[in-house]
XYZ file of N, CA and C in Angstrom:
258
model
N 9.758 5.329 10.002
C 10.868 4.570 10.256
C 11.744 4.234 9.203
N 12.762 3.716 9.116
C 13.379 3.399 8.107
C 13.614 1.794 7.470
N 13.621 1.758 6.005
C 13.652 0.131 5.742
C 14.281 -0.789 6.772
N 15.449 -0.749 7.449
C 15.939 -1.633 8.357
C 15.215 -1.874 9.687
N 14.623 -0.928 10.083
C 13.665 -0.971 11.139
C 12.487 -1.933 10.685
N 11.955 -1.585 9.928
C 10.636 -2.351 9.048
C 10.907 -3.578 8.916
N 12.457 -3.837 8.246
C 12.937 -4.917 7.884
C 12.897 -5.770 9.259
N 13.390 -5.256 10.475
C 13.619 -6.017 11.607
C 12.311 -6.350 12.429
N 11.396 -5.790 12.192
C 10.220 -6.010 12.676
C 9.567 -6.984 11.728
N 8.978 -6.941 10.452
C 8.812 -7.770 9.674
C 9.307 -9.425 9.757
N 10.585 -9.291 9.309
C 11.394 -10.596 9.194
C 11.938 -10.505 7.733
N 12.711 -11.172 7.514
C 13.362 -11.473 6.381
C 12.627 -11.939 4.930
N 12.059 -11.889 5.120
C 10.439 -11.769 3.885
C 10.114 -10.652 3.650
N 10.549 -9.622 4.517
C 9.984 -8.361 4.165
C 9.965 -7.749 2.576
N 9.171 -7.181 2.193
C 9.125 -6.496 0.550
C 8.997 -5.448 0.818
N 9.702 -4.567 -0.451
C 9.836 -3.312 -0.191
C 9.488 -2.491 -1.562
N 8.856 -1.649 -2.051
C 8.636 -0.722 -3.062
C 10.257 -0.157 -3.665
N 10.880 -0.747 -4.606
C 12.015 0.165 -4.599
C 12.245 1.899 -5.169
N 13.072 2.342 -4.622
C 13.426 3.624 -4.906
C 12.333 4.553 -4.002
N 11.665 3.966 -2.933
C 10.389 4.783 -2.114
C 10.677 4.471 -0.921
N 11.831 4.592 -0.511
C 12.372 4.585 0.990
C 11.604 5.468 1.919
N 11.935 6.313 1.156
C 11.925 8.140 2.201
C 10.353 7.902 2.346
N 9.154 6.994 1.980
C 7.787 7.093 1.954
C 7.739 5.989 3.080
N 8.427 5.427 3.362
C 7.990 3.919 4.680
C 7.800 4.935 6.007
N 6.528 4.580 6.447
C 5.909 5.585 7.312
C 5.986 4.225 8.648
N 5.955 2.744 8.323
C 5.865 2.073 9.807
C 5.721 0.577 9.005
N 4.683 -0.196 9.415
C 4.299 -1.416 9.534
C 2.563 -1.458 9.642
N 2.046 -2.180 8.680
C 0.578 -2.321 9.024
C 0.633 -4.029 9.108
N -0.554 -4.091 9.722
C -0.993 -5.567 9.853
C -2.259 -6.288 8.725
N -2.022 -6.802 8.246
C -2.594 -7.717 7.442
C -2.978 -9.082 7.797
N -4.652 -9.341 8.460
C -4.478 -10.990 9.052
C -3.311 -10.966 10.310
N -2.818 -12.105 9.624
C -1.601 -12.340 10.837
C -0.310 -11.739 10.353
N 0.009 -11.065 9.235
C 0.819 -10.674 8.852
C 1.250 -9.505 8.998
N 2.780 -9.170 9.061
C 3.112 -7.828 9.252
C 3.901 -7.572 8.026
N 3.591 -6.336 7.423
C 4.161 -5.972 5.948
C 4.618 -4.331 6.200
N 5.041 -3.965 5.568
C 5.862 -2.526 5.177
C 4.473 -1.496 4.710
N 4.702 -0.175 5.561
C 3.393 0.316 4.854
C 4.111 1.581 4.481
N 3.622 2.502 3.738
C 3.986 3.570 2.760
C 3.170 4.716 2.976
N 3.468 5.762 3.146
C 2.383 6.797 2.653
C 2.205 7.275 1.321
N 1.196 6.887 0.609
C 0.919 6.891 -0.830
C 1.147 8.249 -1.458
N 0.745 9.118 -0.958
C 1.245 10.696 -0.995
C 2.907 11.123 -1.641
N 2.928 10.751 -0.366
C 4.879 10.498 -0.335
C 5.181 9.628 -1.624
N 5.133 8.655 -2.057
C 5.563 7.894 -3.150
C 4.940 8.770 -4.305
N 3.932 9.040 -4.423
C 4.014 10.118 -5.399
C 4.632 11.162 -5.698
N 4.982 11.962 -4.891
C 5.736 13.034 -4.743
C 7.145 12.520 -4.837
N 7.794 11.433 -4.719
C 9.026 11.071 -5.142
C 8.991 10.855 -6.235
N 8.346 10.077 -7.082
C 7.910 9.562 -8.449
C 8.389 11.187 -9.141
N 7.231 11.977 -8.864
C 7.698 13.224 -9.545
C 8.632 13.851 -9.761
N 9.632 13.769 -8.192
C 10.842 14.551 -8.115
C 11.861 13.590 -8.734
N 11.821 12.143 -8.821
C 13.079 11.340 -9.277
C 12.789 11.211 -10.676
N 11.711 11.188 -10.984
C 11.397 10.492 -12.225
C 10.887 11.853 -13.034
N 10.793 12.989 -12.874
C 10.302 14.317 -13.351
C 9.316 14.100 -14.010
N 8.354 13.128 -13.050
C 6.922 13.203 -13.707
C 5.618 14.161 -13.312
N 4.786 14.592 -14.370
C 3.766 15.388 -13.698
C 2.990 14.872 -12.526
N 2.162 15.202 -12.058
C 1.490 14.778 -11.023
C 0.544 13.777 -11.691
N -0.274 13.968 -12.985
C -0.829 12.808 -13.288
C -0.028 11.672 -13.496
N 0.810 12.058 -14.197
C 1.295 11.011 -14.763
C 2.005 9.765 -13.601
N 2.439 10.531 -12.412
C 2.837 9.988 -11.099
C 1.837 9.186 -10.312
N 0.867 9.734 -10.495
C -0.766 9.653 -9.815
C -0.699 7.762 -10.820
N -0.760 8.408 -12.182
C -1.370 6.830 -12.672
C -0.295 5.725 -12.502
N 0.855 6.144 -13.017
C 2.130 5.251 -12.527
C 1.977 4.431 -10.946
N 1.587 5.297 -10.323
C 1.623 4.948 -9.116
C 0.633 3.473 -8.792
N -0.462 4.140 -8.759
C -1.862 3.420 -8.958
C -1.479 2.024 -9.654
N -0.788 2.121 -11.092
C -1.024 0.973 -11.937
C 0.237 -0.087 -11.620
N 1.471 0.476 -11.001
C 2.395 -0.200 -11.162
C 2.940 -0.416 -10.009
N 2.188 0.327 -8.753
C 3.130 0.203 -7.595
C 1.748 -0.467 -6.486
N 0.358 0.309 -6.369
C -0.207 0.008 -5.779
C -1.168 -1.233 -6.258
N -1.067 -1.459 -7.667
C -1.730 -2.181 -8.238
C -0.861 -3.579 -8.218
N 0.591 -3.570 -7.696
C 0.767 -4.658 -8.130
C 0.596 -5.614 -6.778
N 0.749 -7.085 -6.894
C 0.528 -8.124 -6.059
C 1.545 -8.777 -5.918
N 2.809 -8.936 -5.501
C 4.041 -9.714 -5.673
C 3.606 -10.904 -4.497
N 2.818 -11.038 -3.509
C 2.922 -12.453 -2.458
C 2.069 -11.723 -1.133
N 1.889 -12.312 -0.382
C 1.349 -11.914 0.761
C 2.374 -11.063 1.678
N 3.607 -10.836 1.462
C 4.227 -9.889 1.664
C 4.547 -8.749 1.340
N 3.068 -8.128 0.376
C 3.310 -7.084 -0.602
C 2.829 -5.864 0.450
N 3.885 -4.867 0.449
C 3.933 -3.783 0.951
C 2.163 -2.960 0.947
N 1.914 -2.408 2.134
C 0.860 -1.650 2.383
C 0.725 -0.189 1.850
N -0.454 0.396 1.579
C -0.026 1.798 1.289
C -1.056 2.918 1.771
N -1.119 3.602 2.650
C -2.174 4.534 3.384
C -2.081 5.776 2.538
N -3.435 6.329 2.332
C -3.812 7.804 2.201
C -3.830 8.470 3.385
N -2.922 9.100 3.675
C -2.965 9.834 5.240
C -4.069 11.218 5.103
N -4.935 11.311 5.808
C -5.591 12.949 6.015
C -6.346 12.892 4.757
N -6.426 11.666 3.516
C -7.260 12.020 2.709
C -8.404 11.286 2.596
N -9.398 11.731 1.557
C -10.166 10.277 1.084
C -9.507 9.201 -0.034
N -9.804 7.956 0.233
C -8.877 7.073 -0.531
C -9.642 7.114 -2.177
N -8.221 7.296 -2.918
C -8.461 7.416 -4.542
C -9.696 6.171 -5.005
């Protein structure tokens, strides 16, 4: 899904992770809320590519600055597809 498609489903209050649009995979339900959903592994790959980080640095950055960020009830969700949760 694209950012625009998710915004249309979620509504005007949708929140997105900057620079990670290529990792958007759809929407997720958190209670009665619908939020943007990202592929966590793809987010790390994007950080490695765009910020020229090692896997370890990108993973640490993702965990602390993206996955660990809470910006309100519309905070996006992240999925670890086909893997155990870290």
